[in-house]
PDB file of C-alpha atoms in Angstrom:
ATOM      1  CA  UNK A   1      30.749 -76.753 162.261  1.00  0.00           C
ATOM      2  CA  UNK A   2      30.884 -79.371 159.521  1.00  0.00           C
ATOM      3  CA  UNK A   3      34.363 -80.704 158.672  1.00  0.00           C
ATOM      4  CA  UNK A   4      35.026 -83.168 156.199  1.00  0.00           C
ATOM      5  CA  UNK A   5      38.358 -85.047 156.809  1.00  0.00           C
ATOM      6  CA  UNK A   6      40.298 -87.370 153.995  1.00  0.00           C
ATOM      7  CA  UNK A   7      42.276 -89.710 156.033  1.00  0.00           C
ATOM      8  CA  UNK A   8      42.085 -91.899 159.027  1.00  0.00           C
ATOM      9  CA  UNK A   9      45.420 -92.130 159.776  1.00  0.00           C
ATOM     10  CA  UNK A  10      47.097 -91.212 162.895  1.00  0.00           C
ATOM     11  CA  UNK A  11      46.909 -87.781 162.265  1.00  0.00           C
ATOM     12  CA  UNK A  12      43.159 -87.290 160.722  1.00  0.00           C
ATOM     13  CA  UNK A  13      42.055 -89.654 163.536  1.00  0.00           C
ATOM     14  CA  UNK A  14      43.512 -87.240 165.711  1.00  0.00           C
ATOM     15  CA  UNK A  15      41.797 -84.262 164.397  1.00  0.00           C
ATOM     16  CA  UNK A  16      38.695 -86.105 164.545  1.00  0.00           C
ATOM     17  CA  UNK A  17      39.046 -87.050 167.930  1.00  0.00           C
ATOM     18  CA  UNK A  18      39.442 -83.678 169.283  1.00  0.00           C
ATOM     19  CA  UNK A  19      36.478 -81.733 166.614  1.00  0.00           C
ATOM     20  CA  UNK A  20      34.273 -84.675 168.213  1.00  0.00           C
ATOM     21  CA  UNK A  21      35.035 -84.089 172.021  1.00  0.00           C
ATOM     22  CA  UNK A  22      34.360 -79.649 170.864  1.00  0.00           C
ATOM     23  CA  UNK A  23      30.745 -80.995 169.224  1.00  0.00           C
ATOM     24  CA  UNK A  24      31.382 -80.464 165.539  1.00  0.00           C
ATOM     25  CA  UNK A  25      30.018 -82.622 162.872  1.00  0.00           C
ATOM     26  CA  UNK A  26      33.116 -84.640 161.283  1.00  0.00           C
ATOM     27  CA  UNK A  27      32.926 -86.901 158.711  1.00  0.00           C
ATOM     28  CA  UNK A  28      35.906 -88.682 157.670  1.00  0.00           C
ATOM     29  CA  UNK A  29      36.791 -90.424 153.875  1.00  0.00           C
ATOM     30  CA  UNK A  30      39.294 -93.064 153.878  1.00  0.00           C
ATOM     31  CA  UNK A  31      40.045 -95.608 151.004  1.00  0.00           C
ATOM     32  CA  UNK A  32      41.066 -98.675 153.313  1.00  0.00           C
ATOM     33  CA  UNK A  33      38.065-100.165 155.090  1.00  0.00           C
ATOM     34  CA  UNK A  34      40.340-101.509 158.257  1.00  0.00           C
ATOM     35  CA  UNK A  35      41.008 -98.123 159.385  1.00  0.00           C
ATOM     36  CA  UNK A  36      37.373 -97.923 160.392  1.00  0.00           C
ATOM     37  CA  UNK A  37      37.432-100.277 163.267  1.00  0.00           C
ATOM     38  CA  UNK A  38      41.247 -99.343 164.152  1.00  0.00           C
ATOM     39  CA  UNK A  39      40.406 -95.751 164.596  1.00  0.00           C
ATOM     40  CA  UNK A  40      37.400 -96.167 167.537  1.00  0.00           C
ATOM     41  CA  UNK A  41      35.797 -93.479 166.420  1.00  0.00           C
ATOM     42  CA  UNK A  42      32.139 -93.571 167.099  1.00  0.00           C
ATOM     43  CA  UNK A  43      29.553 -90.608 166.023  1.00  0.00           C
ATOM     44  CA  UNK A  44      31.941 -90.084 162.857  1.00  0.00           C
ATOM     45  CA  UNK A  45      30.367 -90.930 159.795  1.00  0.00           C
ATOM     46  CA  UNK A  46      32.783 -92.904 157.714  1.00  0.00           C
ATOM     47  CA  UNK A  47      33.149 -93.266 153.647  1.00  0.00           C
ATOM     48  CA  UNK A  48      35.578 -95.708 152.290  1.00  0.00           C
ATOM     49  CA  UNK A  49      36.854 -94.853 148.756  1.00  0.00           C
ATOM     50  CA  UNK A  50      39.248 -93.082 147.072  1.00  0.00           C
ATOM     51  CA  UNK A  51      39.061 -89.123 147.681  1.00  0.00           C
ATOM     52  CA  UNK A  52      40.831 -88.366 144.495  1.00  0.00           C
ATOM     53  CA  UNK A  53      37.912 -89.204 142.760  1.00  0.00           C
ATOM     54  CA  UNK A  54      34.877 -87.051 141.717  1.00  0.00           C
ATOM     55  CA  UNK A  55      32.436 -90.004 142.455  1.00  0.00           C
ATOM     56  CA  UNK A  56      33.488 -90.544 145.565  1.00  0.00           C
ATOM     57  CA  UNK A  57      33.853 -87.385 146.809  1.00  0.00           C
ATOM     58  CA  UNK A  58      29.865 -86.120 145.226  1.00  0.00           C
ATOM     59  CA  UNK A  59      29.045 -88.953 147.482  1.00  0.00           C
ATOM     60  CA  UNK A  60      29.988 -87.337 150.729  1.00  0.00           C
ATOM     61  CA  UNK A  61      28.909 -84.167 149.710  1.00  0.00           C
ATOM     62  CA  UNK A  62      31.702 -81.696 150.239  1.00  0.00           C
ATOM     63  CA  UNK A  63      29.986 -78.448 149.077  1.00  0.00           C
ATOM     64  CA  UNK A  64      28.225 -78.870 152.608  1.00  0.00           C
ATOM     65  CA  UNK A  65      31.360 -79.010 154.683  1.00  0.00           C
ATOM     66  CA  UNK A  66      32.585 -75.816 156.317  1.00  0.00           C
ATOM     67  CA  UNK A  67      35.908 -77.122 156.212  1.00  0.00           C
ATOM     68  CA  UNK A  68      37.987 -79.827 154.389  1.00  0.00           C
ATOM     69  CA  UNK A  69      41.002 -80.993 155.782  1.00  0.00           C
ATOM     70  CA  UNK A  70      43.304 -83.080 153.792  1.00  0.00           C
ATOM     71  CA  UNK A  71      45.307 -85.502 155.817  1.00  0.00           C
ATOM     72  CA  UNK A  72      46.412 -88.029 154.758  1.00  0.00           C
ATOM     73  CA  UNK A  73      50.138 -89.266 154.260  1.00  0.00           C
ATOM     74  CA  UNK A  74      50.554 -88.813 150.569  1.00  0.00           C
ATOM     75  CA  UNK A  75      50.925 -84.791 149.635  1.00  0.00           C
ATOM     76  CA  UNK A  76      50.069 -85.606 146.179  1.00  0.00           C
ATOM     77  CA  UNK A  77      46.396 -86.986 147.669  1.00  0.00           C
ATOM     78  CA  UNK A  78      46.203 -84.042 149.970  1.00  0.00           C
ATOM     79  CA  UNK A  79      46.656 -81.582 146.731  1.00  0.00           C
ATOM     80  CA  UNK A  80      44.450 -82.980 144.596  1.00  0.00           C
ATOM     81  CA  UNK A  81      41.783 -83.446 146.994  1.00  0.00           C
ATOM     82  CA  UNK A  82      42.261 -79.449 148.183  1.00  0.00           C
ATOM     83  CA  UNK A  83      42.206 -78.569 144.607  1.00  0.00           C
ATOM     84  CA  UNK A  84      38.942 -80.613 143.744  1.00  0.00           C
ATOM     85  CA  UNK A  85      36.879 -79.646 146.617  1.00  0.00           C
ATOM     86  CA  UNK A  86      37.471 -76.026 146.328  1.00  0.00           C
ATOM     87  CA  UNK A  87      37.311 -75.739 142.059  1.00  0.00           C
ATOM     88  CA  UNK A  88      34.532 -78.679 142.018  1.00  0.00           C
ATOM     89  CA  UNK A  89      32.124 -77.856 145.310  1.00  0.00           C
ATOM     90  CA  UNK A  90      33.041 -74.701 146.147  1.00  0.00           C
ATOM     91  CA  UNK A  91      34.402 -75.422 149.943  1.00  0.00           C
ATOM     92  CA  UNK A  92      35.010 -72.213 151.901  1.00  0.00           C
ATOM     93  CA  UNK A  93      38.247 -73.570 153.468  1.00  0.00           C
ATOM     94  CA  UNK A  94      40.426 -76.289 153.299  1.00  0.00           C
ATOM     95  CA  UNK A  95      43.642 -77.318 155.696  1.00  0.00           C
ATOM     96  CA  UNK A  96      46.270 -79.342 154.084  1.00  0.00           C
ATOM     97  CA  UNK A  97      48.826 -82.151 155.513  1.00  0.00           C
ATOM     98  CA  UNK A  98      52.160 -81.116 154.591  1.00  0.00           C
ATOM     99  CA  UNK A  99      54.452 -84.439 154.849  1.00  0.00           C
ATOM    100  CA  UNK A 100      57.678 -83.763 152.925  1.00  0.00           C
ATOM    101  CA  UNK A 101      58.789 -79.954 153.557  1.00  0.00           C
ATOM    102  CA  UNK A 102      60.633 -79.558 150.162  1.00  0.00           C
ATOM    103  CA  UNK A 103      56.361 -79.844 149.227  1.00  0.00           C
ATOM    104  CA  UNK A 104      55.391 -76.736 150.777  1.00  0.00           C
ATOM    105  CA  UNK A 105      55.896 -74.358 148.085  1.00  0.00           C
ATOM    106  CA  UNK A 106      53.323 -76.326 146.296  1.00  0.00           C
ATOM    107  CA  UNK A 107      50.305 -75.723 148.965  1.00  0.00           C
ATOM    108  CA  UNK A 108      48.895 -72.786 148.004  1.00  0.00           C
ATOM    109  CA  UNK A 109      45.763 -71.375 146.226  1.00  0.00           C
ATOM    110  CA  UNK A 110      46.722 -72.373 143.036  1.00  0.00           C
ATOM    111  CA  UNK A 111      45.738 -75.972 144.794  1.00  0.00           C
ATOM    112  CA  UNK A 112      43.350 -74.640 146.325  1.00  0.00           C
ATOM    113  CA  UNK A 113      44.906 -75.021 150.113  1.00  0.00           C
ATOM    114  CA  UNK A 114      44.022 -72.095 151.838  1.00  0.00           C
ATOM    115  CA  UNK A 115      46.643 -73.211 155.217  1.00  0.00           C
ATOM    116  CA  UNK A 116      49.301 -75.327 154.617  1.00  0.00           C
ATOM    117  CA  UNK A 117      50.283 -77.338 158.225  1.00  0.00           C
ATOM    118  CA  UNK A 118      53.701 -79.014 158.079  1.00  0.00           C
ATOM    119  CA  UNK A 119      54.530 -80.976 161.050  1.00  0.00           C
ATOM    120  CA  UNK A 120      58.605 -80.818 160.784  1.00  0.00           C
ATOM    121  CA  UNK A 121      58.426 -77.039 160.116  1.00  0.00           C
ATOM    122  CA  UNK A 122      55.861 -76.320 162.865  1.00  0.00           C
ATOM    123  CA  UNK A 123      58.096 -78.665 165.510  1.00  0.00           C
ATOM    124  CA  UNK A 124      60.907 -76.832 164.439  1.00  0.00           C
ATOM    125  CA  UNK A 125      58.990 -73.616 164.962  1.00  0.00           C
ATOM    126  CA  UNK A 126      57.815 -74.900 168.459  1.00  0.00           C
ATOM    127  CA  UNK A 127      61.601 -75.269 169.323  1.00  0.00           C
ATOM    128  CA  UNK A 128      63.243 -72.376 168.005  1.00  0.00           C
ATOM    129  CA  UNK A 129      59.794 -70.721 169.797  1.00  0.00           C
ATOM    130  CA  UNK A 130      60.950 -72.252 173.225  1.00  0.00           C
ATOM    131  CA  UNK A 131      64.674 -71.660 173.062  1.00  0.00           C
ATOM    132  CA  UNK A 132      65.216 -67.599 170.647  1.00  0.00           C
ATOM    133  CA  UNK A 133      63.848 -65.191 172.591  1.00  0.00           C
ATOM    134  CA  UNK A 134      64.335 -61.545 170.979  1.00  0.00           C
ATOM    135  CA  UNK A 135      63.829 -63.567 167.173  1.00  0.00           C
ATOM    136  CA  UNK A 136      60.790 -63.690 165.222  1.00  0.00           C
ATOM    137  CA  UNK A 137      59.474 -67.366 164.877  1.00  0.00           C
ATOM    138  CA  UNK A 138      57.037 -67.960 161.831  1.00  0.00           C
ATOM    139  CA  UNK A 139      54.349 -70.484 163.605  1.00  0.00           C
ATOM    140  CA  UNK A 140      52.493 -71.192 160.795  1.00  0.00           C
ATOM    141  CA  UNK A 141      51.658 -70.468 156.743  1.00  0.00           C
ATOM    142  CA  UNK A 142      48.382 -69.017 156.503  1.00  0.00           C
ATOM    143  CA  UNK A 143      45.719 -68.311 153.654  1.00  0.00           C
ATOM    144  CA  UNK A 144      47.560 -69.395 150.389  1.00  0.00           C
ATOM    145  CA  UNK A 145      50.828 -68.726 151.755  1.00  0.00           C
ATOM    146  CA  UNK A 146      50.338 -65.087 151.334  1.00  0.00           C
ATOM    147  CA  UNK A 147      49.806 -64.521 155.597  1.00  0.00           C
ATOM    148  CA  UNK A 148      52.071 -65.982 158.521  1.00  0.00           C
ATOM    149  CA  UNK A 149      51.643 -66.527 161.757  1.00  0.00           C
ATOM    150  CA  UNK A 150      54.666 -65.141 163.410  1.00  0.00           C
ATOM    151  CA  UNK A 151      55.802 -65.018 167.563  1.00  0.00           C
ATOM    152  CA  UNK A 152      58.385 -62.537 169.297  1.00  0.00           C
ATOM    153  CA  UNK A 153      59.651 -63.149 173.190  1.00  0.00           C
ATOM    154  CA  UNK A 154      60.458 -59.462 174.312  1.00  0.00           C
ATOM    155  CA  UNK A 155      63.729 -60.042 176.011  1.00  0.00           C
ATOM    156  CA  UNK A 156      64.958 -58.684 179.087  1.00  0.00           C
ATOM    157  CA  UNK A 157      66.632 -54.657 178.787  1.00  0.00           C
ATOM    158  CA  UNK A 158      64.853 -54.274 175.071  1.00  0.00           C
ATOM    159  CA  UNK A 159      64.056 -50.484 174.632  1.00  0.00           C
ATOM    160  CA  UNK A 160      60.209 -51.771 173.654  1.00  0.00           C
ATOM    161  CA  UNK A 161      59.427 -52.671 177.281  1.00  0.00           C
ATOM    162  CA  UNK A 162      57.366 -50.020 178.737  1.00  0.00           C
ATOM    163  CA  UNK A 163      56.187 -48.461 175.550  1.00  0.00           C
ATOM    164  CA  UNK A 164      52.270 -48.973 174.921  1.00  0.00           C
ATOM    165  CA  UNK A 165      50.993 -51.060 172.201  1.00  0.00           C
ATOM    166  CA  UNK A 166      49.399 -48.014 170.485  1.00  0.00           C
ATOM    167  CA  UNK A 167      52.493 -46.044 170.682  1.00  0.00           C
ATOM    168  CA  UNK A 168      54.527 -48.694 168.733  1.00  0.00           C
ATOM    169  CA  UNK A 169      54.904 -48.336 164.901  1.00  0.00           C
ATOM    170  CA  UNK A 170      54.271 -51.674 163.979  1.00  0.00           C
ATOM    171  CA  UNK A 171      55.060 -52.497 160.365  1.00  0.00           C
ATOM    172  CA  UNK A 172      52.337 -52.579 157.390  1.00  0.00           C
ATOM    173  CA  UNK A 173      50.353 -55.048 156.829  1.00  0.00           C
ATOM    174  CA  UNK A 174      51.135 -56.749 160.344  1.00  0.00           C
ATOM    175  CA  UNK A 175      48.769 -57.603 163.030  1.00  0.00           C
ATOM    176  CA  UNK A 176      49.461 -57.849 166.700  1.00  0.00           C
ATOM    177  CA  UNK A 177      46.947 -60.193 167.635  1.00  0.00           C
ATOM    178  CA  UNK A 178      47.659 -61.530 171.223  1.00  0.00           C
ATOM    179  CA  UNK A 179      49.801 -60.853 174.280  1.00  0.00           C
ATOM    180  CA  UNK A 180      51.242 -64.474 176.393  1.00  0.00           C
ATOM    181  CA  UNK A 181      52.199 -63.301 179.109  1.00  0.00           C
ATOM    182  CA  UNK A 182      53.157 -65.618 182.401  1.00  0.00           C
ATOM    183  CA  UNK A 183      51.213 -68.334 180.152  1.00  0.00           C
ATOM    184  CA  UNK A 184      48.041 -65.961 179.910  1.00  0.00           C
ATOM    185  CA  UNK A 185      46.633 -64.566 177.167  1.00  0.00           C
ATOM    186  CA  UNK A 186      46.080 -60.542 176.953  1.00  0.00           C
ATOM    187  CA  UNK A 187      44.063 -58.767 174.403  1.00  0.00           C
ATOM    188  CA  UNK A 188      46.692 -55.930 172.789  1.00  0.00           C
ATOM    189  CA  UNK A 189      44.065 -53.091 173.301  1.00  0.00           C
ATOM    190  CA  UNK A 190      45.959 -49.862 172.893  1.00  0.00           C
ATOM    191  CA  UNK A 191      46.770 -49.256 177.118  1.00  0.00           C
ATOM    192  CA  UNK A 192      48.358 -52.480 176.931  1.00  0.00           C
ATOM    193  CA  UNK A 193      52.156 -51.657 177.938  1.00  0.00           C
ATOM    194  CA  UNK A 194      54.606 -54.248 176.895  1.00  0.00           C
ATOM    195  CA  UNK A 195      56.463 -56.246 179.662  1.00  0.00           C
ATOM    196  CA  UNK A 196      59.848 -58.458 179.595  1.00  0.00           C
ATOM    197  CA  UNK A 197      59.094 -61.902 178.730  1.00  0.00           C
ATOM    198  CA  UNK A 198      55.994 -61.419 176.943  1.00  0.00           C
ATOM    199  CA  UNK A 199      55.154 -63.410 173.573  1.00  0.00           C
ATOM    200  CA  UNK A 200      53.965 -61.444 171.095  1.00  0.00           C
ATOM    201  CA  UNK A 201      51.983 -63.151 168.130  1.00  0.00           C
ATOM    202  CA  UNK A 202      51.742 -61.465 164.993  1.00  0.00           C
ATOM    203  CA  UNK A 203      49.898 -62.277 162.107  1.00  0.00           C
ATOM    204  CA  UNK A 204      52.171 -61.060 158.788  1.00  0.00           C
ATOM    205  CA  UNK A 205      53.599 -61.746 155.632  1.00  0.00           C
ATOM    206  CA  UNK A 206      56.880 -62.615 154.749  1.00  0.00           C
ATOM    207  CA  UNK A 207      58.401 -59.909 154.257  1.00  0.00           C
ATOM    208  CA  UNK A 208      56.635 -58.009 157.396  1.00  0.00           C
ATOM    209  CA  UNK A 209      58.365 -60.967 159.291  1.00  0.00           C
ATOM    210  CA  UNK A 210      61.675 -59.086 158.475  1.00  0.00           C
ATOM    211  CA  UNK A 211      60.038 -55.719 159.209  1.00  0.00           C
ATOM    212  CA  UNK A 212      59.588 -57.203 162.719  1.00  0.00           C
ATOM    213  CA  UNK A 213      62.719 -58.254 163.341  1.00  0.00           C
ATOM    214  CA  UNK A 214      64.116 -55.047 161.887  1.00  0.00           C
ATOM    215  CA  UNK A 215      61.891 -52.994 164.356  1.00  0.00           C
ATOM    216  CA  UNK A 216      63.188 -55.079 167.501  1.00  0.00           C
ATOM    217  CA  UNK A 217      66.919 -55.107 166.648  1.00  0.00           C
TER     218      UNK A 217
END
């Protein structure tokens, strides 16, 4: 996979760390030249200048990237570069940086952010995730905002445990998608019978979120 990623940072040299050590092709645009030598990170290809620019970004060549990920500190730099390499090159997907929370609202597909990832509302998530069992969590803000990734610890004595996956109503437009249990992961195939303790992940909307937690109270 080609990823193209706008900021060196901590956080984009992060990402490309880890898409390197998986084998994907990362290239990584950055407007201060230091960072190059700072970041250690050999096989990228590297493109100082400005990514809020056209020119600079028709040099890298977006419209081949798979993905764009926009991650650098500044939110208004991580908008404006989601909105011009979806409306300008056409990229299939792009992940944004969300720094300040009260920003959020703003990543969507009218900027052309397709999944927004904000680090004090996914900690916070991770948390309430480790400590509220029999609450739906919301992991993560997918596709435009519109989706959600959402996670539900069965707790011990609910009425659900027992009851197959197939034989559960689940509400519309949700998705079971995977079974944790004991720290494994189980395909929800329809035989599947839900255990105490097991984290269920849904992917949702909003309002299914409360749909969830209305079917589990």
């Amino acid at each position: 996979m080609k990823v193209l990623i706008v900021g060196a940072g901590s956080v984009g040299a992060s990402i490309a760390k880890e898409l390197m050590m998986n084998g994907h092709d990362v290239a990584i645009i950055d407007s201060k030249p230091e960072v190059k030598k700072r970041a250690d990170l050999p096989g990228v290809r590297w493109h100082i200048g400005d990514a809020c620019e056209l020119s600079v970004l028709r040099q890298v060549h977006p419209n081949k990237a798979d993905v764009v990920v926009a991650a650098t500190g500044d939110d208004k730099a991580n908008l404006m570069v989601s909105l011009l390499v979806r409306s300008e090159f056409g990229v299939p997907r792009t992940v944004a940086r969300v720094n300040n929370p009260r920003n959020e609202w703003l990543f969507d597909d009218s900027w052309g952010v397709d999944v927004a990832v904000s680090t004090p509302r996914l900690m916070t998530a991770l948390v309430e995730e480790a400590v509220e069992v029999g609450d739906v969590v919301r992991l993560l803000t997918l596709q435009a905002g519109g989706a959600t990734l959402a996670e539900y610890t069965v707790p011990d004595g609910h009425p659900v445990i027992g009851y197959r996956v197939d034989h559960v109503q689940w509400p519309a437009d949700t998705v079971l998608t995977a079974i944790l249990r004991d720290g494994a992961p189980i395909p929800p195939s329809a035989d599947v019978a839900i255990e105490s303790g097991d984290e269920l992940f849904f992917i949702t909307t909003i309002a299914g979120e409360d749909q969830i937690r209305a079917l589990f109270a």
